[in-house]
PDB file of C-alpha atoms in Angstrom:
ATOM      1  CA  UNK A  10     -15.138  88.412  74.906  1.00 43.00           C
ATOM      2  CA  UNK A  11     -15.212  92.089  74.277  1.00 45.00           C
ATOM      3  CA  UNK A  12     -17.588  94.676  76.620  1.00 47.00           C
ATOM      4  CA  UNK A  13     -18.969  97.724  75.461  1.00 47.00           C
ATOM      5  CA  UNK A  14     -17.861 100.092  78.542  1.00 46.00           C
ATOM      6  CA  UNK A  15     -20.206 102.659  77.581  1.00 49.00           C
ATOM      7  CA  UNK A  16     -23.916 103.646  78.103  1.00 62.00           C
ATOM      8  CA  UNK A  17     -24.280 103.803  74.302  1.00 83.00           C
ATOM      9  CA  UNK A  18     -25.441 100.988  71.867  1.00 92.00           C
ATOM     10  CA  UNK A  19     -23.732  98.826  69.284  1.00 96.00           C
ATOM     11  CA  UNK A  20     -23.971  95.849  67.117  1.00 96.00           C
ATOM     12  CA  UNK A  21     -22.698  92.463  68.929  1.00 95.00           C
ATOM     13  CA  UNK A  22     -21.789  90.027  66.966  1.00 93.00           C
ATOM     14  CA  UNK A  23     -22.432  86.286  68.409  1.00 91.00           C
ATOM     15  CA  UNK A  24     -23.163  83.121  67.595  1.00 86.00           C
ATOM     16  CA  UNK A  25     -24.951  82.777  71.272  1.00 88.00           C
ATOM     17  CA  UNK A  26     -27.861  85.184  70.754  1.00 91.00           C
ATOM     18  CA  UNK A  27     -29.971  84.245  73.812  1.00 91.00           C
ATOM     19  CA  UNK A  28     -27.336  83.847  76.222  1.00 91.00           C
ATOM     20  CA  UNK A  29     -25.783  87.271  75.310  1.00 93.00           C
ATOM     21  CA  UNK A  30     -29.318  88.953  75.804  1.00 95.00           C
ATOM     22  CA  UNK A  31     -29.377  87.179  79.617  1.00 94.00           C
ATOM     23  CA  UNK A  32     -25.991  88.410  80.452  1.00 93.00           C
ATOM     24  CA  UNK A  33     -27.067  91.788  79.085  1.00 94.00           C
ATOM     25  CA  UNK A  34     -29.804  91.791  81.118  1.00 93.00           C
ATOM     26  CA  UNK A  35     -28.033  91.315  84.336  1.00 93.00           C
ATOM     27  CA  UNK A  36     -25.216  93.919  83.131  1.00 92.00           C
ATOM     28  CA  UNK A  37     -27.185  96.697  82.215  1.00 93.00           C
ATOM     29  CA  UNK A  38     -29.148  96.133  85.599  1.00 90.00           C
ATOM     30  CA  UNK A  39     -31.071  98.344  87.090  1.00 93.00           C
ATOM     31  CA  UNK A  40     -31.345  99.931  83.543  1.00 94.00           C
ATOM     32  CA  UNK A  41     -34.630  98.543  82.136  1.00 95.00           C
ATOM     33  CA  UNK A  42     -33.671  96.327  78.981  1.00 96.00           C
ATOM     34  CA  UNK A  43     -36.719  94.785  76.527  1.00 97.00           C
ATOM     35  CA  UNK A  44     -35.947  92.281  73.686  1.00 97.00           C
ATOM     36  CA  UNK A  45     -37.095  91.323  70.625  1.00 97.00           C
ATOM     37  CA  UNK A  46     -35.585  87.986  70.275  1.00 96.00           C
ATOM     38  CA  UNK A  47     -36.234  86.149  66.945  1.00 94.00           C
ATOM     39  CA  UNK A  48     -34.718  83.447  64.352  1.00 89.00           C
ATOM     40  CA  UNK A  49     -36.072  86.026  61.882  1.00 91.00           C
ATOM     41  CA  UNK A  50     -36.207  89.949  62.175  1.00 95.00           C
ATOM     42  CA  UNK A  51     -39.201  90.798  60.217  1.00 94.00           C
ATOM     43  CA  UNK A  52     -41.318  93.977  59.504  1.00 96.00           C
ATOM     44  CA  UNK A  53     -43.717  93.191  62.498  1.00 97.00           C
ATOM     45  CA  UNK A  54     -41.158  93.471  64.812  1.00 97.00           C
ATOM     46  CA  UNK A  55     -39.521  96.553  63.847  1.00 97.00           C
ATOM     47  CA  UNK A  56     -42.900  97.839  64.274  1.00 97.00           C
ATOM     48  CA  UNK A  57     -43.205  96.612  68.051  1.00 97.00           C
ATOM     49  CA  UNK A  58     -39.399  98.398  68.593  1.00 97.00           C
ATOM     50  CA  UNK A  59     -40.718 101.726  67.201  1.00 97.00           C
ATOM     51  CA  UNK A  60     -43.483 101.682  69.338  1.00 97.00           C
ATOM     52  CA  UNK A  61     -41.780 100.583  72.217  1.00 97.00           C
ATOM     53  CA  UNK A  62     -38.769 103.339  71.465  1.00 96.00           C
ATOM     54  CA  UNK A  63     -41.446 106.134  71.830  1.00 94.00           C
ATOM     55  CA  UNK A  64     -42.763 104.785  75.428  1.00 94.00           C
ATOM     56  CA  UNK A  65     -41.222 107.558  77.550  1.00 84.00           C
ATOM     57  CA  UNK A  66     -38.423 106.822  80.687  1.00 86.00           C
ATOM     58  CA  UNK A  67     -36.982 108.758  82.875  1.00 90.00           C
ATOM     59  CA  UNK A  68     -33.934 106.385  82.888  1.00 93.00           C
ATOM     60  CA  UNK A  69     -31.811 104.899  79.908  1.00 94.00           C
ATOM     61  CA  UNK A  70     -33.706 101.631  78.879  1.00 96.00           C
ATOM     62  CA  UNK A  71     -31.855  99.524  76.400  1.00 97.00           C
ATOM     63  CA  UNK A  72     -34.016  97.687  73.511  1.00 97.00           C
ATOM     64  CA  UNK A  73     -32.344  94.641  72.049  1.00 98.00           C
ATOM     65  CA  UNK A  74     -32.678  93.204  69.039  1.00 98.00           C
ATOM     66  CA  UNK A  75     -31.005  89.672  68.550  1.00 97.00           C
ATOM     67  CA  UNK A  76     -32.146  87.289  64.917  1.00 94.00           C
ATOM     68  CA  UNK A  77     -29.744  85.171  62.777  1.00 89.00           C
ATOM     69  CA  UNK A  78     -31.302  86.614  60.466  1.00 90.00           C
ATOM     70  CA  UNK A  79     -32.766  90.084  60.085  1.00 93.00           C
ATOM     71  CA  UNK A  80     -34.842  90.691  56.892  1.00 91.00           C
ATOM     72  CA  UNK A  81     -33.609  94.373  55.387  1.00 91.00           C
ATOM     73  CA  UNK A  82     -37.162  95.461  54.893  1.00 94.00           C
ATOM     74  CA  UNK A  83     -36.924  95.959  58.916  1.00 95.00           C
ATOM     75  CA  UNK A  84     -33.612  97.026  58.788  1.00 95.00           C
ATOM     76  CA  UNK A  85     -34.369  99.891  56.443  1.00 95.00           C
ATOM     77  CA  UNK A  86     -37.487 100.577  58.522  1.00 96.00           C
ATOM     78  CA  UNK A  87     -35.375 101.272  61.665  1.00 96.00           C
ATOM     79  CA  UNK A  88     -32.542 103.434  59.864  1.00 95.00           C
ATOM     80  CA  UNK A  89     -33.896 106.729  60.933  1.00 94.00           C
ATOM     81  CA  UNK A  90     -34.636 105.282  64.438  1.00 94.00           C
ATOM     82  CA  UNK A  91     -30.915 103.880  64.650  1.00 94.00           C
ATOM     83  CA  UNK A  92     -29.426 107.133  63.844  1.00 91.00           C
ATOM     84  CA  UNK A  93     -31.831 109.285  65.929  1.00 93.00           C
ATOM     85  CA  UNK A  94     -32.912 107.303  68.636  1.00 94.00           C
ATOM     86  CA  UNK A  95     -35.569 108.888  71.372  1.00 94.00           C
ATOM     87  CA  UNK A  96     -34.578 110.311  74.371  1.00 93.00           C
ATOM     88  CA  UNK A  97     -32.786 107.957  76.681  1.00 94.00           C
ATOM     89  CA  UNK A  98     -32.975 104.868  74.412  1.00 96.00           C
ATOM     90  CA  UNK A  99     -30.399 102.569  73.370  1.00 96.00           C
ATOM     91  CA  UNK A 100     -30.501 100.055  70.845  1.00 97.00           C
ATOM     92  CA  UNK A 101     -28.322  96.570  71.155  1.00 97.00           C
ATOM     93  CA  UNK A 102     -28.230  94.629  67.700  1.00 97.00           C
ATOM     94  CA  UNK A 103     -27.127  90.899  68.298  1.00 96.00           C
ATOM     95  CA  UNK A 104     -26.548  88.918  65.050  1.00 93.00           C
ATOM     96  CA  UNK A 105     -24.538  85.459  64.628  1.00 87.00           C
ATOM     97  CA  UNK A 106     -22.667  87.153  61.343  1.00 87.00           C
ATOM     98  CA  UNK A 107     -21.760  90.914  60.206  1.00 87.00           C
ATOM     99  CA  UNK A 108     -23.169  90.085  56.782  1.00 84.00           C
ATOM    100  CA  UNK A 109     -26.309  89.732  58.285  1.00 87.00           C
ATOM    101  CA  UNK A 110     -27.047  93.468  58.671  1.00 92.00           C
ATOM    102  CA  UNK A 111     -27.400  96.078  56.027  1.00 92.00           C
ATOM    103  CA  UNK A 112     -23.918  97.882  55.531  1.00 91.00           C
ATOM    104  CA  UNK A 113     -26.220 101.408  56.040  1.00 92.00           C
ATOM    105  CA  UNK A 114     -27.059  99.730  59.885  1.00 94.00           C
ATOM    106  CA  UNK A 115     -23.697  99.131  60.495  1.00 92.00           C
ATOM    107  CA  UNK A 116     -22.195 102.437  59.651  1.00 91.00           C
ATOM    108  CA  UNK A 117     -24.537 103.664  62.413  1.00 91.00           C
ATOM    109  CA  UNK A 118     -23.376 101.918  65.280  1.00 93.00           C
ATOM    110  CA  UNK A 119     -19.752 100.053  67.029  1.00 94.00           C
ATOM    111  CA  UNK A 120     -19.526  96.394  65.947  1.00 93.00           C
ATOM    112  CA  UNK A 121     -18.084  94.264  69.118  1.00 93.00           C
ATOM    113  CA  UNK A 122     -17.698  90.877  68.977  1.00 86.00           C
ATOM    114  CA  UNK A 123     -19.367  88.409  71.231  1.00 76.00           C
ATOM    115  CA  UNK A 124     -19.188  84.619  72.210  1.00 62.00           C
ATOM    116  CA  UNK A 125     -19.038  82.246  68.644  1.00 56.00           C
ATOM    117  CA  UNK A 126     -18.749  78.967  68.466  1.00 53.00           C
ATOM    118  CA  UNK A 127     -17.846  78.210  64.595  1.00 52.00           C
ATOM    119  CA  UNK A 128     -17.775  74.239  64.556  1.00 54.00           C
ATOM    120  CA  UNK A 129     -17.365  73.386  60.828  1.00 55.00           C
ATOM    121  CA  UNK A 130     -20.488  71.280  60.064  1.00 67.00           C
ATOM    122  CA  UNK A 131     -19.719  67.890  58.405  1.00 72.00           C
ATOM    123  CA  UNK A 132     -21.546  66.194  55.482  1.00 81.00           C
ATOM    124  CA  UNK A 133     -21.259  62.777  54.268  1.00 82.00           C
ATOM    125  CA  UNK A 134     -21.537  63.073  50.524  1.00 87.00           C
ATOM    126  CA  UNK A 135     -18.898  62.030  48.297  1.00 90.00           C
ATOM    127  CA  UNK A 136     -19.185  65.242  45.894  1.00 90.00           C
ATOM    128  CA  UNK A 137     -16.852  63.707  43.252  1.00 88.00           C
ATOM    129  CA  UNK A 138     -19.093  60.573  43.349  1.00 90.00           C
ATOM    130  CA  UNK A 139     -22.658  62.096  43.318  1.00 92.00           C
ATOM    131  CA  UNK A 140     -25.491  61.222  41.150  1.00 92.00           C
ATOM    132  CA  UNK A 141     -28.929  62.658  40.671  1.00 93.00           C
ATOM    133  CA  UNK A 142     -30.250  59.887  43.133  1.00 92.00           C
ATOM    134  CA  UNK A 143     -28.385  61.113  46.295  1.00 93.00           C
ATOM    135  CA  UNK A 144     -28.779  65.089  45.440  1.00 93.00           C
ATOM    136  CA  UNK A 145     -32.710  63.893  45.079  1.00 94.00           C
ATOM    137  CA  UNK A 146     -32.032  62.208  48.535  1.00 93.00           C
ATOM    138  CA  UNK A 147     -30.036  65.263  50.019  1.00 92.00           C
ATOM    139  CA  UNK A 148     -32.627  67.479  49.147  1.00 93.00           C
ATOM    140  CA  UNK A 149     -35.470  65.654  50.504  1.00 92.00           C
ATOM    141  CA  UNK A 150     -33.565  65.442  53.924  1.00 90.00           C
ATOM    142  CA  UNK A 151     -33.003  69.388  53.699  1.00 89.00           C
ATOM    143  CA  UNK A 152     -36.528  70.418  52.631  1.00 88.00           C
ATOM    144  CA  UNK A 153     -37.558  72.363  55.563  1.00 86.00           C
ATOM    145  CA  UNK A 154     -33.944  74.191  56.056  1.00 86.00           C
ATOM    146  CA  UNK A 155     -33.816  77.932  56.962  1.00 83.00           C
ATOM    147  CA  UNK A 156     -31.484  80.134  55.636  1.00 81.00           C
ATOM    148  CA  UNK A 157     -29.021  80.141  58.313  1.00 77.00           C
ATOM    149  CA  UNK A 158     -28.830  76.781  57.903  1.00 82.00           C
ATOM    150  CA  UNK A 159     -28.239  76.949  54.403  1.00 87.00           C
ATOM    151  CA  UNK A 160     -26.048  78.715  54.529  1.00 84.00           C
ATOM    152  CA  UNK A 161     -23.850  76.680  56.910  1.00 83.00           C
ATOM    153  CA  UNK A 162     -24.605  73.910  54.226  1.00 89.00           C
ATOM    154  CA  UNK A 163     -22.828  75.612  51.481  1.00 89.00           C
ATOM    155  CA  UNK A 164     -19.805  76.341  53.617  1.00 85.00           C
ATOM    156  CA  UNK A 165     -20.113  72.593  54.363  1.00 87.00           C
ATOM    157  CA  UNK A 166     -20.453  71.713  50.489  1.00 91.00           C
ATOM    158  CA  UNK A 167     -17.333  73.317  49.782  1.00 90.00           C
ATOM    159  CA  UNK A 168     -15.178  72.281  53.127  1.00 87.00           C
ATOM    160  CA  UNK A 169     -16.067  68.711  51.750  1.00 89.00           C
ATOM    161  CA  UNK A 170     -15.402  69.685  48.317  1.00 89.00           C
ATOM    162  CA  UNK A 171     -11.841  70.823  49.191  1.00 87.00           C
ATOM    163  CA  UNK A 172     -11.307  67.955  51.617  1.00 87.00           C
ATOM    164  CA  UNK A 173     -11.921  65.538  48.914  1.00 89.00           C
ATOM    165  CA  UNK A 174      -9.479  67.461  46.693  1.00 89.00           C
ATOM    166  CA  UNK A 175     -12.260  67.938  43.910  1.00 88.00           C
ATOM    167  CA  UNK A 176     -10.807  69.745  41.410  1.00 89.00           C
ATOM    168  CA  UNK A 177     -13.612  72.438  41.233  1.00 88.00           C
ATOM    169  CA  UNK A 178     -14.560  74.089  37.650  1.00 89.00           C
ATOM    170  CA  UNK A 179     -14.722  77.723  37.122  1.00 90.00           C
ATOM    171  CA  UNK A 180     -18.533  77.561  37.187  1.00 90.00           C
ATOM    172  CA  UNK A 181     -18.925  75.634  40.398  1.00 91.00           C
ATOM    173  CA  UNK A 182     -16.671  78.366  42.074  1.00 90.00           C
ATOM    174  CA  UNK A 183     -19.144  80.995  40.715  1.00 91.00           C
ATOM    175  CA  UNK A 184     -21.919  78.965  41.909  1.00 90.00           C
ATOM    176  CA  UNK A 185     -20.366  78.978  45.646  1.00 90.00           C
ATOM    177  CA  UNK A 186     -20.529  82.810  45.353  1.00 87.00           C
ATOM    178  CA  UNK A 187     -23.727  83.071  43.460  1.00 90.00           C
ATOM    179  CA  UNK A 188     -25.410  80.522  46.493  1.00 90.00           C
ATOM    180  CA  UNK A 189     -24.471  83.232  49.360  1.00 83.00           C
ATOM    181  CA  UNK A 190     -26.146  85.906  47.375  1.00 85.00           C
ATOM    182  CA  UNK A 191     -29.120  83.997  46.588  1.00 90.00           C
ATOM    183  CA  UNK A 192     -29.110  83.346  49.885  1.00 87.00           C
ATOM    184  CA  UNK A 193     -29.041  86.958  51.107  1.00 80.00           C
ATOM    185  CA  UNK A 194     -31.702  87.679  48.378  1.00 84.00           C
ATOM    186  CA  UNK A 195     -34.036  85.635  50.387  1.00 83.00           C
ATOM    187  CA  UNK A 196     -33.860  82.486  47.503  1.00 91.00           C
ATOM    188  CA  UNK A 197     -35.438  79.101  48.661  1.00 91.00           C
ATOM    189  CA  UNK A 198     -32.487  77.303  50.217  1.00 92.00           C
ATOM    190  CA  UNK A 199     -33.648  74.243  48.094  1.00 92.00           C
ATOM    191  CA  UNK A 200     -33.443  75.307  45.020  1.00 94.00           C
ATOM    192  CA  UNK A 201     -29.906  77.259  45.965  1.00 94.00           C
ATOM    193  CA  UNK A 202     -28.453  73.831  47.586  1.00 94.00           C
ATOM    194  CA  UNK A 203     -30.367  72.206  44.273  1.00 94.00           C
ATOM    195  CA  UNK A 204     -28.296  74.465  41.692  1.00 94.00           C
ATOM    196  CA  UNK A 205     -24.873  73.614  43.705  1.00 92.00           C
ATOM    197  CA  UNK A 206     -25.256  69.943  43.513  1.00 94.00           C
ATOM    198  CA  UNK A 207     -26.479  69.356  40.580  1.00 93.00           C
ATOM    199  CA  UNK A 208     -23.294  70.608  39.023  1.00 90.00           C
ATOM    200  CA  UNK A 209     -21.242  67.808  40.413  1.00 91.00           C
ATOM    201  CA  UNK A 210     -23.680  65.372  39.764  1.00 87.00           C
ATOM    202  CA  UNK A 211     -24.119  66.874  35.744  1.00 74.00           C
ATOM    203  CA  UNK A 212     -19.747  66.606  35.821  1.00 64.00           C
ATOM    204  CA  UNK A 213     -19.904  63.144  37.344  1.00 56.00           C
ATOM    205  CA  UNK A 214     -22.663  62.205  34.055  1.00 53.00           C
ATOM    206  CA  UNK A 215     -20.760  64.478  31.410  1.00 54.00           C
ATOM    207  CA  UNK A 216     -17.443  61.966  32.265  1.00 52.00           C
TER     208      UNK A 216
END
């Protein structure tokens, strides 16, 4: 796992979000280090790291910010902040994936990579198989997914795709793309995973 050696911040990228804040903790000790820990990074906590950048300290204190996902409403808030940060504060960005964070937040600081653990998620759906009944049924079971999780689905939708050998159309290839997008865009995950499986089950009826 790579260490930043230096007293300056950077963008860690992990898959292990809490654990990496703990072991910062202890690191950066007797440095004070406050975190704003989250599944989502969203406009009301960007507002609780301004005002905690502008408490004074004599020392360095380190303010870390760990989400899988950060909205870019709060990442555009704390642009400015990033660049110019207050005297003796540093700023620690942990995110499970690089395309998580605004390209403009990660020109300002060093991306290191952290602990990941990448285990392929597996679905049992036979894609080349699929009618409207078990998309109805996969939906229902995925109703209350976030978009982290969605977007593991879609990676899993296509693993399965290409371990079945489905020949995939030009369309459904654009619609692989298209879902990440949506995704980013903030999209309902539903009606993303909807729009992917309905193609196979609309090339199942059309044959």
């Amino acid at each position: 796992m790579s260490t930043h050696n230096s007293k300056k911040g950077y963008i860690l990228i992990s898959t292990n979000i809490q654990a990496e804040f703990e072991r910062l903790r202890e690191e950066l000790k007797p440095n004070r280090v406050v975190g704003f820990i989250e599944d989502e990074f969203k406009i009301e906590h960007a507002k609780a790291v301004l005002a905690e950048s502008y408490i004074s300290e004599s020392q360095t204190k380190y303010i870390v910010l760990g989400a899988n996902n950060f909205n870019s409403v709060s990442q555009n808030s704390l642009l400015k902040l990033l660049e110019e940060p207050p005297r003796n504060i540093e700023y620690i960005i942990i995110s499970s994936t690089k395309s998580n964070l605004l390209p403009t937040v990660r020109s300002r600081m060093p991306i290191l990579k952290g602990e990941t653990e990448h285990t392929a998620q597996e679905i049992n759906i036979n894609l080349s198989k699929i009618d409207y009944a078990e998309v109805f049924e996969f939906l229902k079971a995925n109703e209350r997914v976030k978009k982290s999780e969605a977007k593991g689905l879609v990676e899993a939708l296509f693993n399965r795709a290409v371990k079945e050998r489905v020949t995939l159309s030009v369309s459904q290839l654009q619609n692989f793309d298209r879902a990440y997008r949506l995704l980013e865009l903030n999209s309902r995950p539903q009606s993303v995973l909807a729009m992917l499986l309905m193609s196979f089950a609309g090339e199942k009826n059309a044959n």
